[in-house]
Tab-separated table of C-alpha atoms (C1' of nucleotides) in Angstrom:
chain	number	residue	atom	x	y	z
I	12	UNK	CA	89.446	139.974	98.350
I	13	UNK	CA	90.612	139.494	101.890
I	14	UNK	CA	93.846	137.660	102.456
I	15	UNK	CA	93.083	134.074	103.499
I	16	UNK	CA	93.567	133.029	107.106
I	17	UNK	CA	93.635	129.417	108.252
I	18	UNK	CA	93.286	127.869	111.679
I	19	UNK	CA	94.514	124.403	112.496
I	20	UNK	CA	92.681	122.752	115.361
I	21	UNK	CA	94.533	119.690	116.628
I	22	UNK	CA	93.464	117.381	119.462
I	23	UNK	CA	96.088	116.865	122.157
I	24	UNK	CA	97.286	113.248	122.445
I	25	UNK	CA	94.038	112.284	120.762
I	26	UNK	CA	93.847	108.514	121.371
I	27	UNK	CA	95.053	108.884	124.937
I	28	UNK	CA	92.544	111.686	125.532
I	29	UNK	CA	89.756	109.454	124.147
I	30	UNK	CA	90.591	106.736	126.647
I	31	UNK	CA	90.484	109.276	129.437
I	32	UNK	CA	87.033	110.483	128.434
I	33	UNK	CA	85.674	107.163	129.672
I	34	UNK	CA	88.144	106.802	132.528
I	35	UNK	CA	88.177	110.153	134.306
I	36	UNK	CA	89.993	108.433	137.158
I	37	UNK	CA	93.026	108.319	134.829
I	38	UNK	CA	93.256	112.077	134.363
I	39	UNK	CA	96.403	112.164	136.468
I	40	UNK	CA	97.725	108.757	135.483
I	41	UNK	CA	100.143	108.704	132.516
I	42	UNK	CA	98.791	106.476	129.716
I	43	UNK	CA	99.820	105.217	126.279
I	44	UNK	CA	97.806	103.627	123.462
I	45	UNK	CA	99.215	100.694	121.477
I	46	UNK	CA	98.933	99.787	117.797
I	47	UNK	CA	97.384	96.665	116.305
I	48	UNK	CA	98.531	93.471	118.089
I	49	UNK	CA	99.815	95.739	120.868
I	50	UNK	CA	102.900	96.199	118.691
I	51	UNK	CA	104.114	99.693	119.416
I	52	UNK	CA	103.163	102.944	121.099
I	53	UNK	CA	101.092	105.243	118.875
I	54	UNK	CA	99.815	107.792	121.412
I	55	UNK	CA	101.044	109.148	124.727
I	56	UNK	CA	99.407	111.438	127.252
I	57	UNK	CA	101.558	114.480	128.048
I	58	UNK	CA	102.675	113.031	131.369
I	59	UNK	CA	103.700	109.747	129.697
I	60	UNK	CA	105.945	111.434	127.126
I	61	UNK	CA	109.089	111.494	129.283
I	62	UNK	CA	108.976	107.711	129.597
I	63	UNK	CA	108.425	106.561	126.021
I	64	UNK	CA	109.136	107.665	122.472
I	65	UNK	CA	106.531	107.619	119.720
I	66	UNK	CA	106.519	104.295	117.860
I	67	UNK	CA	108.625	102.403	120.377
I	68	UNK	CA	107.977	98.647	120.431
I	69	UNK	CA	105.857	97.823	123.465
I	70	UNK	CA	107.700	94.639	124.356
I	71	UNK	CA	110.937	96.599	124.717
I	72	UNK	CA	109.621	99.206	127.139
I	73	UNK	CA	106.941	97.302	128.985
I	74	UNK	CA	109.008	97.001	132.162
I	75	UNK	CA	109.930	100.667	132.153
I	76	UNK	CA	106.306	101.699	131.769
I	77	UNK	CA	105.198	99.459	134.627
I	78	UNK	CA	107.921	100.760	136.917
I	79	UNK	CA	106.810	104.330	136.261
I	80	UNK	CA	103.112	103.659	136.669
I	81	UNK	CA	102.259	104.243	132.987
I	82	UNK	CA	99.116	102.365	131.889
I	83	UNK	CA	98.919	100.902	128.368
I	84	UNK	CA	95.714	100.507	126.346
I	85	UNK	CA	95.027	98.482	123.214
I	86	UNK	CA	93.679	100.767	120.491
I	87	UNK	CA	89.949	101.074	119.880
I	88	UNK	CA	89.534	102.753	116.511
I	89	UNK	CA	85.752	102.563	116.508
I	90	UNK	CA	85.698	104.665	119.669
I	91	UNK	CA	88.238	107.181	118.354
I	92	UNK	CA	86.318	107.552	115.090
I	93	UNK	CA	83.116	108.220	116.970
I	94	UNK	CA	84.638	110.851	119.249
I	95	UNK	CA	86.394	112.439	116.273
I	96	UNK	CA	83.066	112.921	114.525
I	97	UNK	CA	81.654	114.674	117.561
I	98	UNK	CA	84.683	116.961	117.859
I	99	UNK	CA	84.409	117.932	114.184
I	100	UNK	CA	80.688	118.615	114.495
I	101	UNK	CA	81.318	121.015	117.373
I	102	UNK	CA	84.052	122.889	115.486
I	103	UNK	CA	81.943	123.031	112.345
I	104	UNK	CA	79.205	124.860	114.251
I	105	UNK	CA	81.646	127.659	115.120
I	106	UNK	CA	83.487	128.393	111.861
I	107	UNK	CA	82.427	129.348	108.322
I	108	UNK	CA	84.176	126.392	106.641
I	109	UNK	CA	86.034	123.299	107.806
I	110	UNK	CA	88.363	120.750	106.218
I	111	UNK	CA	88.678	117.586	108.279
I	112	UNK	CA	92.303	116.709	107.629
I	113	UNK	CA	92.712	113.603	109.768
I	114	UNK	CA	91.065	111.823	112.656
I	115	UNK	CA	92.370	114.402	115.130
I	116	UNK	CA	92.874	117.648	113.221
I	117	UNK	CA	91.009	120.064	111.000
I	118	UNK	CA	91.701	123.261	109.086
I	119	UNK	CA	89.160	126.043	109.507
I	120	UNK	CA	88.634	129.146	107.404
I	121	UNK	CA	89.155	132.279	109.501
I	122	UNK	CA	89.314	134.723	106.630
I	123	UNK	CA	87.868	138.096	107.550
I	124	UNK	CA	87.326	137.270	111.214
I	125	UNK	CA	88.364	140.150	113.463
I	126	UNK	CA	88.878	138.533	116.822
I	127	UNK	CA	90.581	135.295	115.839
I	128	UNK	CA	92.139	134.730	119.208
I	129	UNK	CA	88.754	134.872	120.899
I	130	UNK	CA	87.262	132.427	118.371
I	131	UNK	CA	90.206	130.082	118.901
I	132	UNK	CA	89.594	130.083	122.632
I	133	UNK	CA	85.888	129.551	122.106
I	134	UNK	CA	86.597	126.478	119.950
I	135	UNK	CA	88.884	125.021	122.582
I	136	UNK	CA	86.447	125.621	125.403
I	137	UNK	CA	83.413	124.275	123.597
I	138	UNK	CA	85.143	121.136	122.275
I	139	UNK	CA	86.470	120.394	125.743
I	140	UNK	CA	83.102	120.962	127.368
I	141	UNK	CA	81.041	118.950	124.888
I	142	UNK	CA	83.435	116.087	124.132
I	143	UNK	CA	86.050	116.084	126.872
I	144	UNK	CA	88.880	116.378	124.341
I	145	UNK	CA	91.578	119.056	124.830
I	146	UNK	CA	92.817	120.848	121.703
I	147	UNK	CA	95.281	123.489	120.533
I	148	UNK	CA	94.732	126.071	117.804
I	149	UNK	CA	97.254	127.606	115.408
I	150	UNK	CA	96.292	130.564	113.220
I	151	UNK	CA	98.158	131.969	110.193
I	152	UNK	CA	97.940	133.016	106.527
I	153	UNK	CA	98.797	129.573	105.123
I	154	UNK	CA	98.160	125.985	106.096
I	155	UNK	CA	101.856	125.276	106.619
I	156	UNK	CA	102.188	128.296	108.911
I	157	UNK	CA	99.014	127.326	110.779
I	158	UNK	CA	100.540	123.893	111.413
I	159	UNK	CA	103.643	125.561	112.742
I	160	UNK	CA	101.600	127.929	114.914
I	161	UNK	CA	99.754	124.927	116.286
I	162	UNK	CA	103.080	123.347	117.096
I	163	UNK	CA	104.019	126.510	118.973
I	164	UNK	CA	100.669	126.586	120.777
I	165	UNK	CA	101.314	123.050	122.017
I	166	UNK	CA	104.942	123.643	122.899
I	167	UNK	CA	104.281	126.784	124.900
I	168	UNK	CA	100.733	125.912	125.917
I	169	UNK	CA	101.008	127.547	129.340
I	170	UNK	CA	102.223	130.823	127.881
I	171	UNK	CA	99.776	131.104	124.984
I	172	UNK	CA	96.804	129.315	126.508
I	173	UNK	CA	96.648	126.825	123.645
I	174	UNK	CA	95.988	129.404	120.895
I	175	UNK	CA	98.777	130.914	118.805
I	176	UNK	CA	98.103	133.481	116.092
I	177	UNK	CA	101.085	134.351	113.887
I	178	UNK	CA	99.374	136.544	111.317
I	179	UNK	CA	101.561	139.368	112.579
I	180	UNK	CA	104.810	139.136	110.548
I	181	UNK	CA	107.042	139.987	113.471
I	182	UNK	CA	105.579	137.234	115.584
I	183	UNK	CA	105.669	134.839	112.646
I	184	UNK	CA	109.361	135.414	111.995
I	185	UNK	CA	110.177	134.980	115.640
I	186	UNK	CA	108.496	131.577	115.636
I	187	UNK	CA	110.137	130.543	112.347
I	188	UNK	CA	113.558	131.364	113.746
I	189	UNK	CA	112.856	129.400	116.931
I	190	UNK	CA	111.819	126.128	115.267
I	191	UNK	CA	114.174	123.653	113.572
I	192	UNK	CA	113.387	122.926	109.922
I	193	UNK	CA	112.500	119.326	110.786
I	194	UNK	CA	109.374	120.547	112.579
I	195	UNK	CA	107.939	121.987	109.374
I	196	UNK	CA	104.963	120.159	107.824
I	197	UNK	CA	106.306	118.335	104.756
I	198	UNK	CA	109.883	118.061	105.970
I	199	UNK	CA	110.536	114.505	107.064
I	200	UNK	CA	113.648	112.715	108.188
I	201	UNK	CA	115.375	112.542	104.807
I	202	UNK	CA	114.556	116.067	103.738
I	203	UNK	CA	115.711	117.280	107.149
I	204	UNK	CA	119.096	115.636	106.577
I	205	UNK	CA	119.452	117.171	103.114
I	206	UNK	CA	118.432	120.650	104.205
I	207	UNK	CA	120.579	120.628	107.323
I	208	UNK	CA	123.575	119.620	105.236
I	209	UNK	CA	122.878	122.626	102.999
I	210	UNK	CA	122.897	124.920	106.018
I	211	UNK	CA	119.112	125.263	106.155
I	212	UNK	CA	118.603	124.612	109.831
I	213	UNK	CA	115.503	126.530	110.936
I	214	UNK	CA	112.051	127.062	109.480
I	215	UNK	CA	113.188	130.622	108.866
I	216	UNK	CA	116.131	129.425	106.759
I	217	UNK	CA	113.772	127.379	104.605
I	218	UNK	CA	111.460	130.339	104.144
I	219	UNK	CA	114.435	132.369	102.843
I	220	UNK	CA	115.712	129.646	100.510
I	221	UNK	CA	115.375	130.130	96.769
I	222	UNK	CA	112.186	128.410	95.607
I	223	UNK	CA	113.474	127.580	92.152
I	224	UNK	CA	116.602	125.941	93.524
I	225	UNK	CA	114.501	123.875	95.898
I	226	UNK	CA	112.297	122.742	93.049
I	227	UNK	CA	115.234	121.820	90.876
I	228	UNK	CA	117.090	120.018	93.610
I	229	UNK	CA	114.162	118.284	95.316
I	230	UNK	CA	110.575	118.654	94.158
I	231	UNK	CA	107.649	120.991	93.794
I	232	UNK	CA	106.366	119.792	97.158
I	233	UNK	CA	109.189	121.366	99.120
I	234	UNK	CA	109.047	124.438	96.915
I	235	UNK	CA	105.428	124.966	97.908
I	236	UNK	CA	106.349	124.438	101.540
I	237	UNK	CA	108.939	127.225	101.338
I	238	UNK	CA	106.471	129.584	99.668
I	239	UNK	CA	103.850	128.813	102.299
I	240	UNK	CA	106.368	129.610	105.036
I	241	UNK	CA	106.770	133.017	103.428
I	242	UNK	CA	103.044	133.581	103.756
I	243	UNK	CA	102.074	132.785	100.154
I	244	UNK	CA	99.113	130.412	100.298
I	245	UNK	CA	99.623	127.461	97.914
I	246	UNK	CA	97.300	124.966	99.580
I	247	UNK	CA	93.586	125.745	99.649
I	248	UNK	CA	90.934	124.612	102.090
I	249	UNK	CA	89.268	121.467	100.745
I	250	UNK	CA	85.904	121.077	102.371
I	251	UNK	CA	84.834	117.972	100.507
I	252	UNK	CA	87.363	115.194	100.580
I	253	UNK	CA	88.222	114.025	97.062
I	254	UNK	CA	87.640	110.324	96.371
I	255	UNK	CA	90.675	108.199	97.191
I	256	UNK	CA	92.902	107.225	94.294
I	257	UNK	CA	94.247	104.129	95.986
I	258	UNK	CA	92.733	101.989	98.693
I	259	UNK	CA	94.982	99.870	100.842
I	260	UNK	CA	94.204	97.221	103.409
I	261	UNK	CA	97.157	95.644	105.153
I	262	UNK	CA	97.961	94.167	108.511
I	263	UNK	CA	100.605	92.320	110.431
I	264	UNK	CA	99.373	88.866	111.387
I	265	UNK	CA	100.457	89.089	115.008
I	266	UNK	CA	102.314	85.807	114.718
I	267	UNK	CA	104.239	84.161	111.918
I	268	UNK	CA	102.388	82.174	109.246
I	269	UNK	CA	104.126	79.488	107.188
I	270	UNK	CA	101.339	77.961	105.121
I	271	UNK	CA	99.344	79.487	102.312
I	272	UNK	CA	95.911	78.576	103.718
I	273	UNK	CA	95.791	80.966	106.679
I	274	UNK	CA	97.383	83.691	104.553
I	275	UNK	CA	94.655	83.134	101.979
I	276	UNK	CA	92.086	83.771	104.653
I	277	UNK	CA	93.797	86.983	105.662
I	278	UNK	CA	94.139	88.173	102.062
I	279	UNK	CA	90.467	87.419	101.361
I	280	UNK	CA	89.444	89.365	104.474
I	281	UNK	CA	91.610	92.375	103.592
I	282	UNK	CA	90.345	92.329	100.016
I	283	UNK	CA	86.742	92.290	101.212
I	284	UNK	CA	87.424	95.217	103.535
I	285	UNK	CA	89.074	97.180	100.746
I	286	UNK	CA	86.044	96.496	98.524
I	287	UNK	CA	83.732	97.918	101.165
I	288	UNK	CA	85.734	101.131	101.178
I	289	UNK	CA	85.711	101.130	97.387
I	290	UNK	CA	81.925	100.908	97.193
I	291	UNK	CA	81.518	103.464	99.983
I	292	UNK	CA	83.115	106.092	97.736
I	293	UNK	CA	81.318	104.856	94.629
I	294	UNK	CA	84.435	103.888	92.721
I	295	UNK	CA	85.461	101.008	90.510
I	296	UNK	CA	88.945	99.589	90.443
I	297	UNK	CA	90.914	98.426	87.467
I	298	UNK	CA	93.998	96.827	88.983
I	299	UNK	CA	94.892	95.307	92.291
I	300	UNK	CA	98.171	94.616	93.991
I	301	UNK	CA	98.723	91.856	96.511
I	302	UNK	CA	101.926	91.533	98.530
I	303	UNK	CA	103.316	89.398	101.328
I	304	UNK	CA	106.440	89.784	103.396
I	305	UNK	CA	108.352	88.283	106.277
I	306	UNK	CA	109.280	90.208	109.421
I	307	UNK	CA	111.429	93.283	109.047
I	308	UNK	CA	113.173	93.649	112.369
I	309	UNK	CA	114.691	90.378	113.468
I	310	UNK	CA	118.173	90.190	111.907
I	311	UNK	CA	118.261	86.400	112.332
I	312	UNK	CA	115.114	85.882	110.346
I	313	UNK	CA	115.322	85.142	106.615
I	314	UNK	CA	113.811	88.041	104.697
I	315	UNK	CA	111.495	87.729	101.764
I	316	UNK	CA	109.060	90.135	100.176
I	317	UNK	CA	107.082	89.913	97.010
I	318	UNK	CA	104.168	91.736	95.470
I	319	UNK	CA	102.264	91.464	92.237
I	320	UNK	CA	99.953	93.692	90.260
I	321	UNK	CA	97.014	92.169	88.419
I	322	UNK	CA	94.780	93.907	85.964
I	323	UNK	CA	91.176	92.937	86.487
I	324	UNK	CA	89.229	91.635	83.487
I	325	UNK	CA	87.024	94.697	83.769
I	326	UNK	CA	86.687	97.654	86.171
I	327	UNK	CA	84.742	96.386	89.129
I	328	UNK	CA	83.711	96.833	92.746
I	329	UNK	CA	82.601	93.213	93.031
I	330	UNK	CA	83.977	91.592	96.168
I	331	UNK	CA	83.844	88.109	94.680
I	332	UNK	CA	85.830	89.017	91.603
I	333	UNK	CA	88.397	91.045	93.499
I	334	UNK	CA	88.882	88.442	96.214
I	335	UNK	CA	89.362	85.740	93.589
I	336	UNK	CA	91.867	87.807	91.693
I	337	UNK	CA	93.711	88.565	94.939
I	338	UNK	CA	93.938	84.873	95.783
I	339	UNK	CA	95.251	84.125	92.287
I	340	UNK	CA	97.890	86.751	92.815
I	341	UNK	CA	98.791	85.285	96.182
I	342	UNK	CA	99.285	81.867	94.596
I	343	UNK	CA	101.632	83.422	92.072
I	344	UNK	CA	103.866	85.037	94.673
I	345	UNK	CA	103.694	82.629	97.591
I	346	UNK	CA	106.886	80.696	98.246
I	347	UNK	CA	106.964	77.984	100.911
I	348	UNK	CA	109.650	77.957	103.572
I	349	UNK	CA	109.232	81.490	104.844
I	350	UNK	CA	107.789	82.879	108.074
I	351	UNK	CA	105.280	85.421	106.822
I	352	UNK	CA	104.414	88.372	109.025
I	353	UNK	CA	102.265	90.642	106.899
I	354	UNK	CA	100.007	90.814	103.856
I	355	UNK	CA	98.690	93.752	101.889
I	356	UNK	CA	96.016	94.452	99.306
I	357	UNK	CA	95.924	97.629	97.259
I	358	UNK	CA	93.170	98.687	94.909
I	359	UNK	CA	94.672	100.811	92.134
I	360	UNK	CA	93.441	102.878	89.202
I	361	UNK	CA	90.247	103.929	90.914
I	362	UNK	CA	87.680	105.957	89.073
I	363	UNK	CA	84.145	107.004	89.811
I	364	UNK	CA	81.443	104.818	88.355
I	365	UNK	CA	80.433	106.131	84.982
I	366	UNK	CA	83.950	107.196	84.075
I	367	UNK	CA	84.536	103.814	82.520
I	368	UNK	CA	81.898	104.125	79.822
I	369	UNK	CA	84.573	104.209	77.162
I	370	UNK	CA	85.858	100.854	78.296
I	371	UNK	CA	84.869	98.044	76.018
I	372	UNK	CA	84.120	95.613	78.771
I	373	UNK	CA	81.614	97.602	80.702
I	374	UNK	CA	79.113	95.921	78.391
I	375	UNK	CA	80.169	92.327	78.694
I	376	UNK	CA	80.586	92.243	82.446
I	377	UNK	CA	77.793	90.029	83.743
I	378	UNK	CA	77.514	87.545	80.907
I	379	UNK	CA	81.202	86.888	80.609
I	380	UNK	CA	82.022	86.653	84.290
I	381	UNK	CA	82.850	82.954	84.397
I	382	UNK	CA	84.732	82.913	81.120
I	383	UNK	CA	86.598	85.969	82.209
I	384	UNK	CA	87.621	84.242	85.411
I	385	UNK	CA	89.123	81.351	83.513
I	386	UNK	CA	90.953	83.797	81.316
I	387	UNK	CA	92.284	85.358	84.474
I	388	UNK	CA	93.828	81.977	85.219
I	389	UNK	CA	95.621	82.122	81.890
I	390	UNK	CA	96.844	85.611	82.524
I	391	UNK	CA	98.050	84.492	85.913
I	392	UNK	CA	99.908	81.705	84.206
I	393	UNK	CA	101.938	84.347	82.439
I	394	UNK	CA	102.867	86.030	85.651
I	395	UNK	CA	105.682	83.547	85.922
I	396	UNK	CA	107.642	85.169	83.117
I	397	UNK	CA	110.399	87.637	83.658
I	398	UNK	CA	113.821	87.798	85.180
I	399	UNK	CA	115.032	87.936	88.738
I	400	UNK	CA	116.882	90.903	90.111
I	401	UNK	CA	117.746	91.955	93.656
I	402	UNK	CA	115.105	94.100	95.238
I	403	UNK	CA	116.229	97.541	96.248
I	404	UNK	CA	115.750	97.754	99.984
I	405	UNK	CA	117.935	100.365	101.607
I	406	UNK	CA	120.405	99.148	104.165
I	407	UNK	CA	119.671	95.471	103.818
I	408	UNK	CA	121.943	93.910	101.224
I	409	UNK	CA	120.560	90.669	99.917
I	410	UNK	CA	117.048	91.477	101.029
I	411	UNK	CA	114.909	88.947	99.167
I	412	UNK	CA	114.580	88.739	95.424
I	413	UNK	CA	111.891	90.376	93.438
I	414	UNK	CA	110.537	89.030	90.220
I	415	UNK	CA	110.540	91.606	87.516
I	416	UNK	CA	107.334	91.053	85.704
I	417	UNK	CA	106.683	91.391	82.073
I	418	UNK	CA	102.950	91.549	81.959
I	419	UNK	CA	101.105	91.089	78.703
I	420	UNK	CA	100.301	94.413	77.121
I	421	UNK	CA	96.909	95.961	77.601
I	422	UNK	CA	95.902	95.472	74.007
I	423	UNK	CA	96.633	91.745	74.042
I	424	UNK	CA	94.578	91.191	77.122
I	425	UNK	CA	91.724	93.352	76.018
I	426	UNK	CA	91.622	91.663	72.632
I	427	UNK	CA	91.392	88.250	74.214
I	428	UNK	CA	88.782	89.357	76.668
I	429	UNK	CA	86.814	90.867	73.874
I	430	UNK	CA	86.643	87.488	72.188
I	431	UNK	CA	85.718	85.826	75.434
I	432	UNK	CA	82.971	88.352	75.798
I	433	UNK	CA	81.436	86.991	72.614
I	434	UNK	CA	82.078	89.845	70.240
D	19	DT	C1'	127.206	98.490	56.061
D	20	DC	C1'	125.522	101.850	58.831
D	21	DT	C1'	122.158	100.684	63.705
D	22	DG	C1'	118.475	107.078	66.346
D	23	DG	C1'	116.326	109.556	69.425
D	24	DG	C1'	112.391	111.999	71.140
D	25	DG	C1'	107.904	111.510	73.277
D	26	DT	C1'	104.797	109.139	76.159
D	27	DC	C1'	103.014	105.695	79.043
D	28	DC	C1'	103.643	102.805	82.905
D	29	DT	C1'	105.603	100.962	87.172
D	30	DA	C1'	108.231	100.765	91.297
D	31	DG	C1'	109.733	102.971	94.904
D	32	DG	C1'	111.035	107.062	97.774
D	33	DA	C1'	109.467	110.461	100.875
D	34	DC	C1'	106.142	112.339	103.495
D	35	DC	C1'	101.826	112.666	106.544
D	36	DC	C1'	98.809	111.169	110.682
J	28	DT	C1'	108.266	85.663	121.149
J	29	DC	C1'	106.465	90.432	120.479
J	30	DT	C1'	107.826	96.204	116.015
J	31	DG	C1'	100.706	99.910	112.896
J	32	DG	C1'	97.724	100.869	109.125
J	33	DG	C1'	96.502	103.596	106.443
J	34	DG	C1'	97.148	107.349	102.693
J	35	DT	C1'	99.332	111.071	98.988
J	36	DC	C1'	102.391	112.829	95.543
J	37	DC	C1'	106.473	112.794	92.878
J	38	DT	C1'	110.351	110.969	90.107
J	39	DA	C1'	113.434	107.867	87.685
J	40	DG	C1'	113.823	104.822	84.402
J	41	DG	C1'	112.117	101.005	81.446
J	42	DA	C1'	109.076	99.856	77.597
J	43	DC	C1'	107.281	101.068	73.572
J	44	DC	C1'	106.200	103.693	69.407
J	45	DC	C1'	107.321	106.130	65.343
DNA sequence: TCTGGGGTCCTAGGACCC
DNA sequence: TCTGGGGTCCTAGGACCC
């Protein structure tokens, strides 16, 4: 069997490029795209990069951007999603297999293809022509190396023409030695600190490190990363995205909320959105988590954060049930006197429909709905139990207090529900 | 009177990604 | 004044059982 070869196709400054597709007059004007509520910068065109860092709060750099003629856009995710689909369709028509990894990048299978460089250039040209989006392509024996090659293709775009193939070991090692370990896919800020302290400074150093030691000291994730850097493929191409195991819907309010009523509205909206996603992938959810918190950045603002997990009476994708449970949870955690900035809903313990057949309550669902809801009230009543302990939030001593919950055991709840269900 | 310890399940939270 | 919104995976440690 031929040795696998992966290509990573990544759109350049994707959101900014999308805005330019509809505003060709901005091709030579530096632009940035802002997050929800125009909070911070989440995309920069290449010519805007010298003026602003990724993630910088907009209100802090607004003046600087204006002085330098950088235009700012509010984000338009519907547009980006639409353009992304078109980009992926074009790439898909050119390669044997494709894994869409995120809104702006995809892994392609290039195993057994002779002229990879030519194919890479063809992909770039066709995507640009048909969608207006510029891309870069990295090619290598593993996904992690392909990411790194893509990084190189972007960094030295003029030299390589946007396509970098590091299947040749000599070329690969040269690139590994040139890039700091922090640029490696899977090495974030904390891991970078740890590795640097150990003397592992470049991607090459990590590739040489002892896998077993890495596993023992950190985790299997970083071990795999090191193996992949050596050219041993540990991550396969996944053409069909597996169903999500958690679904989250959260948002900052944009301004501070002090009362429960408007927060209830937000929580209900987020819960409904999460339910839509849940049904779209044909799953049921067994538990939900609802959480609220105050702002995180203003040192003068009192901090408070609390979340709660609630087991649903039965696995469900029913918006009404889930919204009601979420609101019950909110009532349990809400404390007056705080300036709330954000709420979050998470759907947990997801499984495909049909996987719950062993669950007792699949049968009693419809008939017992109302009774079950009142039982939920009782269960919520017990959420008050437990002891208080300081929440562990790094770097912020005294950050809020979190209630340590002692939830009733599964068996207790299920037994009671069983009776409610009339059996 | 003496007052175990191993296995497993569950949760919270860290770290990472885009 | 104003600081995103999703996700994934892993681990430590508590709870619980025998």
